[in-house]
Short mmCIF file of C-alpha atoms in Angstrom, two decimals:
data_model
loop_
_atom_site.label_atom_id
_atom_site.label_comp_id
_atom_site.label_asym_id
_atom_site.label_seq_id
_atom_site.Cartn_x
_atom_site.Cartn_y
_atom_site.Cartn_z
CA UNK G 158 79.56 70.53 107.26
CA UNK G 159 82.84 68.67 107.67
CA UNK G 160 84.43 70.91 105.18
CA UNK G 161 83.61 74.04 106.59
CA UNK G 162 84.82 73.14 110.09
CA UNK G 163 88.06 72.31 108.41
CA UNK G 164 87.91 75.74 106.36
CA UNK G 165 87.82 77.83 109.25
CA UNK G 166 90.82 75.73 111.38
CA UNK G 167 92.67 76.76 107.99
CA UNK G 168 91.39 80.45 108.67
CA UNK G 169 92.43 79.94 112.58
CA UNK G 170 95.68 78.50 111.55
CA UNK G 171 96.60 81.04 108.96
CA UNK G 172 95.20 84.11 111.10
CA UNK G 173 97.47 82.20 113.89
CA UNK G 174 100.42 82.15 112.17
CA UNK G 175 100.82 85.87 111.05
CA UNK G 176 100.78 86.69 114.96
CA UNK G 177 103.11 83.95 116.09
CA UNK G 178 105.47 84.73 113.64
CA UNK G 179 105.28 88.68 112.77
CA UNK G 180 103.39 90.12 115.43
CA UNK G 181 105.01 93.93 114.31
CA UNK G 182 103.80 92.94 110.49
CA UNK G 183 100.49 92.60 112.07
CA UNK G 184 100.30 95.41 113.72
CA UNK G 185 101.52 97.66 110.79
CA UNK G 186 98.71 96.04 108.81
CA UNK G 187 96.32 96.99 110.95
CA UNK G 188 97.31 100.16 111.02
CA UNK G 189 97.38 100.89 107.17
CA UNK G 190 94.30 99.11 106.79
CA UNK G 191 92.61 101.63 109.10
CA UNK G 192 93.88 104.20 107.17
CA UNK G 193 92.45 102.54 103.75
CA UNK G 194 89.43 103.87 102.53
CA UNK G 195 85.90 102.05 102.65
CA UNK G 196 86.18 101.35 99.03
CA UNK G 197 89.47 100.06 98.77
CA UNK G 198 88.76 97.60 101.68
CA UNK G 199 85.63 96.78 100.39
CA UNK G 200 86.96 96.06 96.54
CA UNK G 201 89.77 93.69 98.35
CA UNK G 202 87.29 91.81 100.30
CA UNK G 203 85.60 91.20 97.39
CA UNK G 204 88.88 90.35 95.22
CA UNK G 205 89.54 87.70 98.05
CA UNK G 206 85.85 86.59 98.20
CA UNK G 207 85.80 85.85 94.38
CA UNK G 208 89.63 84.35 94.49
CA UNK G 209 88.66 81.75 97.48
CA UNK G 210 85.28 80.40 95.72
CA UNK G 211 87.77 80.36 92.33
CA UNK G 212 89.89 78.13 94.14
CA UNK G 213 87.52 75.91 95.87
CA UNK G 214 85.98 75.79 92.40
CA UNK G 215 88.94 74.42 90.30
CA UNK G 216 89.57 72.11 93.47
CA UNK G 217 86.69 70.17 94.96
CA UNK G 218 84.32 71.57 91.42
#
């Protein structure tokens, strides 16, 4: 349980940071993203899904 609490701080810090820094960047991302079909946001979900567990694999496995 301890590990997932720190997981999502990461997440908060991360999320955080992209808005503190490059609020514009944000905004344009959000913007494209809406205009991204279901698919294509789906398949990168998925792609960063699979890459995460990958990583928390080859790190805590």
């Amino acid at each position: 349980m301890h590990d997932l609490i720190v997981a999502l701080g990461l997440v908060l810090v991360i999320e955080g940071l992209v808005w503190a820094l490059a609020p514009d960047t944000g905004r344009r991302l959000l913007a494209l993203a809406s205009q991204m079909p279901n698919s294509s946001l789906q398949m990168s979900g998925w792609s960063a899904v699979a890459l995460g567990m990958a990583i928390v694999w080859l790190l805590r496995g």
